[in-house]
Short mmCIF file of C-alpha atoms and ligand atoms in Angstrom, two decimals:
data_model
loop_
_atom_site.label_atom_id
_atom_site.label_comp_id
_atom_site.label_asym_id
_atom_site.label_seq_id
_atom_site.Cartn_x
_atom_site.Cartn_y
_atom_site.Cartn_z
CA UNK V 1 0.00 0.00 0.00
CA UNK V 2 1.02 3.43 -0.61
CA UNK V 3 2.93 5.33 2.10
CA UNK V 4 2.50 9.02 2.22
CA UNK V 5 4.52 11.57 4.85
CA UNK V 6 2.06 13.08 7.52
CA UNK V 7 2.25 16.44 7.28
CA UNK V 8 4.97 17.95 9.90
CA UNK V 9 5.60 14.77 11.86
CA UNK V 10 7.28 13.51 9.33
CA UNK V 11 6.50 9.83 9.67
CA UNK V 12 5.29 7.98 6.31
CA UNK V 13 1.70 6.26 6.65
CA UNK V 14 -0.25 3.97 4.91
CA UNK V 15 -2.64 6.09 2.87
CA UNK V 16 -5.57 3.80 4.46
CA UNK V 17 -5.25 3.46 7.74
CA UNK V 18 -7.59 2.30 10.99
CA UNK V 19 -10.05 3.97 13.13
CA UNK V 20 -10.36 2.31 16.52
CA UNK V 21 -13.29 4.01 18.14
CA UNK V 22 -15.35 0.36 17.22
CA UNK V 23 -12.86 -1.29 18.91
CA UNK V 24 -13.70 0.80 22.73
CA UNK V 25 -16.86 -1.35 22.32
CA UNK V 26 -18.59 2.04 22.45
CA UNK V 27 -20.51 0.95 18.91
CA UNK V 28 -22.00 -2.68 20.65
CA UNK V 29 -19.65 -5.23 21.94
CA UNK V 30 -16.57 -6.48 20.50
CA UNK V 31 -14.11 -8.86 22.33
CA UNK V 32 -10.40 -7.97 22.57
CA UNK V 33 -9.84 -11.39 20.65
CA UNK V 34 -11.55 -9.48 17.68
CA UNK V 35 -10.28 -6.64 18.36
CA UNK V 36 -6.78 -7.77 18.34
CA UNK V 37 -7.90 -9.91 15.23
CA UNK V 38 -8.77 -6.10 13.26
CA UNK V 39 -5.47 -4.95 14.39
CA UNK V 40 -3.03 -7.97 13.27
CA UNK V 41 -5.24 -8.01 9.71
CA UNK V 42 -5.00 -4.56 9.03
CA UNK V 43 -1.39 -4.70 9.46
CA UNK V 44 -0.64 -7.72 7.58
CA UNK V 45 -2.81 -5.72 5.30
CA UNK V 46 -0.40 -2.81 4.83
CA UNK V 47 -1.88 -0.90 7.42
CA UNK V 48 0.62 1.80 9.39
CA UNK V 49 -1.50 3.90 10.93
CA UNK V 50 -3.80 3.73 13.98
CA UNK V 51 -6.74 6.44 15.02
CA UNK V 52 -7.95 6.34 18.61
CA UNK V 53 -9.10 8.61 21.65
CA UNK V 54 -8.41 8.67 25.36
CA UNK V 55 -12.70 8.32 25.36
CA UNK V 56 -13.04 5.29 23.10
CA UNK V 57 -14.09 2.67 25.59
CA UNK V 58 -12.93 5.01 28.87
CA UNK V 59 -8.94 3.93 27.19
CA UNK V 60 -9.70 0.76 26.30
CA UNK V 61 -9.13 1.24 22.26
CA UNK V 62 -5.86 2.66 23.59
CA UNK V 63 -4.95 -0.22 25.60
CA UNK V 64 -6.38 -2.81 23.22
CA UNK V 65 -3.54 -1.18 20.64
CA UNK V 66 -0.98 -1.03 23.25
CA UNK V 67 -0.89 -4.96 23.80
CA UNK V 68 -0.86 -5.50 20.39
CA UNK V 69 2.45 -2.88 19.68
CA UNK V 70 3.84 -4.85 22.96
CA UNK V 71 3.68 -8.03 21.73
CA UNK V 72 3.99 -7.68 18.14
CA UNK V 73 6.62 -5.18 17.92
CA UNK V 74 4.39 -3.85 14.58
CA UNK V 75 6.11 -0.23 13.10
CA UNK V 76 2.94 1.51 13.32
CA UNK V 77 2.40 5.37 13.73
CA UNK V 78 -0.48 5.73 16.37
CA UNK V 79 -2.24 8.84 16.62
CA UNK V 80 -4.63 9.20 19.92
CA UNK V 81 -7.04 12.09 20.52
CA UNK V 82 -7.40 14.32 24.42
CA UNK V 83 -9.78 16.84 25.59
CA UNK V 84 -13.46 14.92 25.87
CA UNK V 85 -12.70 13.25 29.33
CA UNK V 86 -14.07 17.04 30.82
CA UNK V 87 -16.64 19.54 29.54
CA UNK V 88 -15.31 20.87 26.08
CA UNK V 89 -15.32 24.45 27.39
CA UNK V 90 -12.33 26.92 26.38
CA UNK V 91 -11.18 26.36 30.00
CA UNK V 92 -10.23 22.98 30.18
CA UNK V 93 -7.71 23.20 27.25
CA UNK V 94 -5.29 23.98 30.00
CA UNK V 95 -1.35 22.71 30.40
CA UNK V 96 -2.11 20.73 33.47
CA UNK V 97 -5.11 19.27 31.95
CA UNK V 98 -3.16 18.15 28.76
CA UNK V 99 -0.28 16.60 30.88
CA UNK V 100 -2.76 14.46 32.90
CA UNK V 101 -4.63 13.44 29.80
CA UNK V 102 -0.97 12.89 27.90
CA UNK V 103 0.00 11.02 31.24
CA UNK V 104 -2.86 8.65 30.84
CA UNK V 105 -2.48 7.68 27.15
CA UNK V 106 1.23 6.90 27.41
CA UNK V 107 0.57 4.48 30.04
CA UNK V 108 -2.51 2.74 27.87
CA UNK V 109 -0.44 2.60 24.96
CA UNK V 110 3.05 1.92 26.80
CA UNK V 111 5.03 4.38 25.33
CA UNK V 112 7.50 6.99 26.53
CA UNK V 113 6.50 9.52 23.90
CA UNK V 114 2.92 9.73 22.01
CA UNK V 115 3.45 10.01 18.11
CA UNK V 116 0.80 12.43 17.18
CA UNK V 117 -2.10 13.94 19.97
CA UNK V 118 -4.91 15.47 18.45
CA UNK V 119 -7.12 18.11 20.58
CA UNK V 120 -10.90 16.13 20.09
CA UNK V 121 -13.01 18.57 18.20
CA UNK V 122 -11.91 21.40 20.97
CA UNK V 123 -14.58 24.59 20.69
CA UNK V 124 -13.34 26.87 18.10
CA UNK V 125 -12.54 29.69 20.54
CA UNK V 126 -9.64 27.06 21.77
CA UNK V 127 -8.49 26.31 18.02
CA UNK V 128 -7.95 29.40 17.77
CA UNK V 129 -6.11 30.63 20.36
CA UNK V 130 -2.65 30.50 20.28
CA UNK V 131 -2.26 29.92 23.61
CA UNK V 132 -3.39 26.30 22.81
CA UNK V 133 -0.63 25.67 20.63
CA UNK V 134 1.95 27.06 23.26
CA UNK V 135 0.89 24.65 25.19
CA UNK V 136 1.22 21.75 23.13
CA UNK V 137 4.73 22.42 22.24
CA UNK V 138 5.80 22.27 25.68
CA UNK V 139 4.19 18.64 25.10
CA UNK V 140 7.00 18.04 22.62
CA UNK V 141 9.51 20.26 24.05
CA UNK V 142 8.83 17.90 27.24
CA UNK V 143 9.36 14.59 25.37
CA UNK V 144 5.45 13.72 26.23
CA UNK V 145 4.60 13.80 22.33
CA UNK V 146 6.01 13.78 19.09
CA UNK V 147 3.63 16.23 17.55
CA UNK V 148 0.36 17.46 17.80
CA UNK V 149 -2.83 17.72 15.57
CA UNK V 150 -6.41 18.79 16.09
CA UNK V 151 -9.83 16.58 15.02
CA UNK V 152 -12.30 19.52 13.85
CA UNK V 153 -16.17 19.44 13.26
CA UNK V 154 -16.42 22.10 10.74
CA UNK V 155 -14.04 23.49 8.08
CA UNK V 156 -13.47 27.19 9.61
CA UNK V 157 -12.02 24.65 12.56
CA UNK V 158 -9.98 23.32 10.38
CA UNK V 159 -8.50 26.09 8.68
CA UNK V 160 -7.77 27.98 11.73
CA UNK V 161 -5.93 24.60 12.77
CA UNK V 162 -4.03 24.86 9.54
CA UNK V 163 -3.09 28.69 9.93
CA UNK V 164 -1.72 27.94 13.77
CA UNK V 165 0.84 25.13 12.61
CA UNK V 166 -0.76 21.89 13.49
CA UNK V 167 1.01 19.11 12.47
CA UNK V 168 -2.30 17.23 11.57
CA UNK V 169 -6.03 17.67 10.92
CA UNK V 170 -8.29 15.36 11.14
CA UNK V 171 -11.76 16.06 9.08
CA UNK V 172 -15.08 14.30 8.26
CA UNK V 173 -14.74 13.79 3.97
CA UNK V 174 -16.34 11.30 1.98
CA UNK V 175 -18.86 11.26 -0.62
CA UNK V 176 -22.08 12.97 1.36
CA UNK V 177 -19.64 15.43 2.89
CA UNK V 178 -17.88 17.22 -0.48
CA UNK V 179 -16.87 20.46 1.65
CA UNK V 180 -13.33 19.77 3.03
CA UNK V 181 -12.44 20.06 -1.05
CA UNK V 182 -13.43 23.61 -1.35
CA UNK V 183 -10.91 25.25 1.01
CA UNK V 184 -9.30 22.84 3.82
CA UNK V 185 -7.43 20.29 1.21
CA UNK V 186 -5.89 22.86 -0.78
CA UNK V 187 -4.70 25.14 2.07
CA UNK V 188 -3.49 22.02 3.96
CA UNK V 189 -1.14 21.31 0.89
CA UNK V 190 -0.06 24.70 0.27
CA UNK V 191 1.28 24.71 4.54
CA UNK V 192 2.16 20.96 3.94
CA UNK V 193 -0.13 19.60 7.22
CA UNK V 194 -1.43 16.47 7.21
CA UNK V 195 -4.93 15.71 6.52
CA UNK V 196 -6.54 12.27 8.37
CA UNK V 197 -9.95 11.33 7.15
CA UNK V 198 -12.29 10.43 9.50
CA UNK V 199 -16.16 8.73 9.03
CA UNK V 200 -15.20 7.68 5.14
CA UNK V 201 -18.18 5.54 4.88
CA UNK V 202 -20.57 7.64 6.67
CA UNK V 203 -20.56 5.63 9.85
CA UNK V 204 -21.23 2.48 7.15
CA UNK V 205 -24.17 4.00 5.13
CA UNK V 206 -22.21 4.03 2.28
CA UNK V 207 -21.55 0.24 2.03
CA UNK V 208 -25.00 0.48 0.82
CA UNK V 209 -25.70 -2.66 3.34
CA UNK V 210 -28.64 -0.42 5.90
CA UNK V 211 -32.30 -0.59 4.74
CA UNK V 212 -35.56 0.66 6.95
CA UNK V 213 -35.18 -2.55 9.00
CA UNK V 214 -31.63 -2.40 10.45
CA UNK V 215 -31.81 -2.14 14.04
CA UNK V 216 -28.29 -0.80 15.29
CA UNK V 217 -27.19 -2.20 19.38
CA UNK V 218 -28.75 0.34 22.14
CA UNK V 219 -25.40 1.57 22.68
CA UNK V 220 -24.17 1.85 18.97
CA UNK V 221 -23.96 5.65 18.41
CA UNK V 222 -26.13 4.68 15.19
CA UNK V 223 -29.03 4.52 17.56
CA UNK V 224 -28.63 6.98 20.40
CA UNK V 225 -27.21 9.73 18.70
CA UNK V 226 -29.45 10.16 15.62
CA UNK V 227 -30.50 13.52 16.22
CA UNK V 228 -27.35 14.41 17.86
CA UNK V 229 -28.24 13.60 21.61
CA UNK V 230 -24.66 13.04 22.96
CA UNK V 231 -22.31 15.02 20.37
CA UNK V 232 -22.22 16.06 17.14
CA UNK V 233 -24.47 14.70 14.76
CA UNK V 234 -22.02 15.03 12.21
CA UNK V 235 -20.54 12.29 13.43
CA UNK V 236 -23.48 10.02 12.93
CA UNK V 237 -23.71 8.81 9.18
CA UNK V 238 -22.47 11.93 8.67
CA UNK V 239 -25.05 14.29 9.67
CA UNK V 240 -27.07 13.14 7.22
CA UNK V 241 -30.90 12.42 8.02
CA UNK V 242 -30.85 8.32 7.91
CA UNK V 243 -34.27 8.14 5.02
CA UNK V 244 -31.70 10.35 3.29
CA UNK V 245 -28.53 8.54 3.52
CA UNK V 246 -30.38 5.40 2.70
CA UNK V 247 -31.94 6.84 -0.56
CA UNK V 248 -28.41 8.69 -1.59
CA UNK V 249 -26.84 5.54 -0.76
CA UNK V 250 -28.42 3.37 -3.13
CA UNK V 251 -27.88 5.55 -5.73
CA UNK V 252 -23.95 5.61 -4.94
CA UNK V 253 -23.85 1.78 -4.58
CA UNK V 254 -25.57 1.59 -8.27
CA UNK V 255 -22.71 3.87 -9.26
CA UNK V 256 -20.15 2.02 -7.68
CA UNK V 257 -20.96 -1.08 -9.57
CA UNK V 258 -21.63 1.24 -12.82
CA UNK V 259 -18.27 2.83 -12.37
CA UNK V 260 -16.48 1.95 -9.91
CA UNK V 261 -12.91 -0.94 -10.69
CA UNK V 262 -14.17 -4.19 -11.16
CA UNK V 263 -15.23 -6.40 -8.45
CA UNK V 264 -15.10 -3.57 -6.29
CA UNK V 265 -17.64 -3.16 -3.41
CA UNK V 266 -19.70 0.28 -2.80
CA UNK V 267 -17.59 0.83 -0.24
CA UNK V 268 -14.13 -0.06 -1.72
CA UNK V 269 -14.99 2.79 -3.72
CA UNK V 270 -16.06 4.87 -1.03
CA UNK V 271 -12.49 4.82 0.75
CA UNK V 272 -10.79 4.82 -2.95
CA UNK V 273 -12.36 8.05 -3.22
CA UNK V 274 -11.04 9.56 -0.70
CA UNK V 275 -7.69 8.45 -0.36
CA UNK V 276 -7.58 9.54 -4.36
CA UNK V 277 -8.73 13.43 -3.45
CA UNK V 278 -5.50 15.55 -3.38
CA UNK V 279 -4.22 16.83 -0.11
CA UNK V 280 -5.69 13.29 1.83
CA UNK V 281 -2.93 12.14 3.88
CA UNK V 282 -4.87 9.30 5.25
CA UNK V 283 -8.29 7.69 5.26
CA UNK V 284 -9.41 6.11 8.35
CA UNK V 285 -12.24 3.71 8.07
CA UNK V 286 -13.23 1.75 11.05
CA UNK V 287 -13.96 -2.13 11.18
CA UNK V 288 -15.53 -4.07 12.97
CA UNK V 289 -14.68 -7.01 11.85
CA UNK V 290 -11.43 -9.09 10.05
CA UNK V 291 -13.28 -8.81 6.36
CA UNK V 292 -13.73 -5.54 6.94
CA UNK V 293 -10.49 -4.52 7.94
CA UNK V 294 -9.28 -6.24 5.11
CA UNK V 295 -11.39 -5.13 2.48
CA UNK V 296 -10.84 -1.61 3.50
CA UNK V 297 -7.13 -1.66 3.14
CA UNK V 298 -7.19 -3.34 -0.09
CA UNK V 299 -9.18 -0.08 -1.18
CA UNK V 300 -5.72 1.75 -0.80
CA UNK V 301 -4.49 -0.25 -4.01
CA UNK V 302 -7.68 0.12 -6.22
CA UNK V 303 -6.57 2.41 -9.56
CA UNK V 304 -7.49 5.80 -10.56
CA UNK V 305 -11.91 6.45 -10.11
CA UNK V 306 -13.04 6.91 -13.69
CA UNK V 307 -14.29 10.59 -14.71
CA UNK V 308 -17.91 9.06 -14.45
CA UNK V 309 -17.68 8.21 -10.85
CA UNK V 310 -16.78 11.52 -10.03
CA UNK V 311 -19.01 13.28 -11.73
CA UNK V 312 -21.79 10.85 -10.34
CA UNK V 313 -20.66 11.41 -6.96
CA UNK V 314 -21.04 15.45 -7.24
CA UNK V 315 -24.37 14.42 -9.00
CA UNK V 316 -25.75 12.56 -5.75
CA UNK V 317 -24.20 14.96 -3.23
CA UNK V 318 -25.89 18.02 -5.27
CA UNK V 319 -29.15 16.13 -5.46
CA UNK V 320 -29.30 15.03 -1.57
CA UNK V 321 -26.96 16.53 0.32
CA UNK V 322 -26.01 19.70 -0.18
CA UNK V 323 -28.64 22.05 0.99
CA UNK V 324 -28.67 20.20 4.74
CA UNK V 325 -24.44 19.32 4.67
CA UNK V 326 -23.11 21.82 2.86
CA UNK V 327 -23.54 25.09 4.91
CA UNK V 328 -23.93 23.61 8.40
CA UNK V 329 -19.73 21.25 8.49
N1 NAP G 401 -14.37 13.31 16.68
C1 NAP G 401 -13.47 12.49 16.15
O1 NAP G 401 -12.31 12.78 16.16
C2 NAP G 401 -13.95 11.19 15.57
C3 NAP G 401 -15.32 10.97 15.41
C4 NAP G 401 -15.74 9.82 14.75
C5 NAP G 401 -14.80 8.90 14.30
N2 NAP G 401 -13.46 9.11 14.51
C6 NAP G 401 -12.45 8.14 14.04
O2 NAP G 401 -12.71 7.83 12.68
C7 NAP G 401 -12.82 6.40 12.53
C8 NAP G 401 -13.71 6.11 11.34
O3 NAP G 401 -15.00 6.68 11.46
P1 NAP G 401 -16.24 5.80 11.88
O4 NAP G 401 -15.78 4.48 12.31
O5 NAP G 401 -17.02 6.63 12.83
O6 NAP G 401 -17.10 5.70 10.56
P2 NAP G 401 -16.89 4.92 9.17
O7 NAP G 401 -15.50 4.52 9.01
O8 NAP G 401 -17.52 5.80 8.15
O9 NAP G 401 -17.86 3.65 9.33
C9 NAP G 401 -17.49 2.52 10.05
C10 NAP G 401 -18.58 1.46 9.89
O10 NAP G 401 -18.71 1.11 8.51
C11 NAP G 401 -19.00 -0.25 8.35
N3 NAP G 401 -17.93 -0.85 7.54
C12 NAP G 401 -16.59 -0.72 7.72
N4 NAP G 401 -15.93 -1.38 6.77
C13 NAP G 401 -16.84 -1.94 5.95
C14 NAP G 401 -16.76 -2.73 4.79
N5 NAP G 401 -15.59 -3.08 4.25
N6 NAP G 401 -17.91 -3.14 4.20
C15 NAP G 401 -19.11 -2.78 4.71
N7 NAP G 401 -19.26 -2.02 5.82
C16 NAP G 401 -18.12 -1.60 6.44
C17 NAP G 401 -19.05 -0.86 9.73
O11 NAP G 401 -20.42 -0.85 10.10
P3 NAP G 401 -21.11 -2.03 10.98
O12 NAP G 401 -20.68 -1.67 12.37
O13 NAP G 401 -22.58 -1.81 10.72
O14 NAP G 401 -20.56 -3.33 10.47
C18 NAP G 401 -18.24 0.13 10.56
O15 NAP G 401 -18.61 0.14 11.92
C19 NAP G 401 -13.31 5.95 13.91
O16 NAP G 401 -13.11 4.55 14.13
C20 NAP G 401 -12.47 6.82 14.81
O17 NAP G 401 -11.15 6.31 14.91
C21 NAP G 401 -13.03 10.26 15.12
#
């Protein structure tokens, strides 16, 4: 699989890579046999890079990935998130605060020194203020991290994250979410930060695999945070209203197969399509399962989408999507 360099850190990454939040259990239950199972398959996979949070399973993602760096010595970059353990109010981003949290994930994960900490989607008041970036560099300048990155909500987050220096930003794209092209990918390439893609499948919609009748666990996010009870509904299939997604879904699964490389699945193409947008670092589908880790690497080696997927993705994202998505992320 492609490696490509990750923005100011410097460290090369696979251009897919794997979201852990599934494996917290915080999206129904998974067993750290499985869990372990995603990790060693994505890796034997081509996999390099790891996404998790301090939050996912109260540390348990983190720990989950620290046994398996422990015991299979795997050269993987991990990047781990901070900031939702308290209120996300301006005055938590504080020094202390970030040691403690830092503190925390270096003993899940068993390492001296984090490789990338990203501030989870911090109010934008804290992104930017530059006293939040002060900060983290005494992070680095303390040996506590390598580098630091923020995970943003909207795209004003993440250019303001861009103009202070981050190293990394992490950013809902995929194909109901078009806005990140507009501005955010080509001012991350012109400052050379990294850009991680998060929720590339819409939190699974588009696999095209959901109908009326899927019932998600009680506490999968799919069914408690529809409406955007807990967080961010943007983080829930993508913000997008689930009759919707379905409907727009279909239409990009008949597309996929239209278009897409052969023998491709709808969401192959999916992840294709974003790792294939300029300025996309990395593309970080999660999985909850071996075949899906799998398949979702392998979309890192699919060839160039064809002018007629593209266009047909702008075609459904015009059609559905952009009134609700566009002006709100
Ligand atoms: N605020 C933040 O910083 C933030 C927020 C959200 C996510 N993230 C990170 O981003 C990662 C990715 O986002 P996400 O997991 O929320 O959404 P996603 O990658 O869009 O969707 C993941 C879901 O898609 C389905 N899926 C995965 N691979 C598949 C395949 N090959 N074929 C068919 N279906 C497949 C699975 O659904 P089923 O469970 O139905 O099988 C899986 O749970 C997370 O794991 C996390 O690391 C960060």
């Amino acid at each position: 699989m492609d490696q490509r360099t990750l923005g100011s850190t410097g460290k090369d990454v696979s251009v897919v890579g794997l979201g852990t939040w599934q494996l917290g259990a915080d999206w129904g239950e998974v067993s750290e046999a499985d869990a372990q199972a995603v990790l060693e398959a994505s890796v034997a996979s081509g996999v390099t890079f790891f996404d998790t949070a301090d939050v996912y399973g109260d540390g348990r993602s983190e720990q989950i990935i620290g046994e398996y760096l422990r015991t299979s010595g795997a050269p993987v970059t991990v990047a781990t998130k901070m900031g939702r353990r308290l209120d996300q109010v301006p005055q938590n981003y504080t020094l202390a605060n970030f040691r403690s949290w830092t503190d925390r994930s270096r003993r899940n994960l068993g390492v001296d020194t984090l490789d990338l900490v990203q501030l989870h989607c911090p109010p934008s008041a804290t992104v930017a203020d530059e006293a939040t970036y002060d900060a983290l560099r005494t992070l680095v300048d303390d040996g506590a991290i390598a580098a630091y990155g923020v995970s943003v909500e909207t795209c004003d987050q993440a250019l303001a994250a861009i103009e202070h220096g981050a190293a990394s930003v992490q950013i809902i794209l995929n194909a109901f979410r078009l806005k990140p092209l507009d501005e955010v990918l080509p001012a991350a390439l012109a400052k050379g930060v990294g850009i991680i893609v998060r929720v590339p499948l819409a939190s699974g919609l588009l696999s095209g695999r959901y109908s009326n009748e899927t019932v998600f666990a009680y506490n999968d996010h799919r069914s408690y945070n529809r409406r955007g009870e807990a967080f961010d509904v943007g983080e829930t299939f993508s913000g997008v209203d689930y009759e919707t997604g379905l409907q727009a879904a279909k239409e990009f699964a008949a597309l996929a197969t239209e278009h897409g490389p052969d023998g491709a699945t709808p969401a192959q193409v999916a992840i294709a399509w974003v790792a294939q947008q300029p300025g996309v670092t990395t593309v970080i589908p999660g999985a909850r399962n071996v075949d899906q880790a799998r398949a979702n690497a392998a979309a890192g080696a699919l060839p160039a989408l064809s002018e007629d997927l593209l266009a047909g993705v702008q075609r459904i994202y015009d059609d559905h999507l952009r009134a609700a998505i566009h002006p709100r992320w």
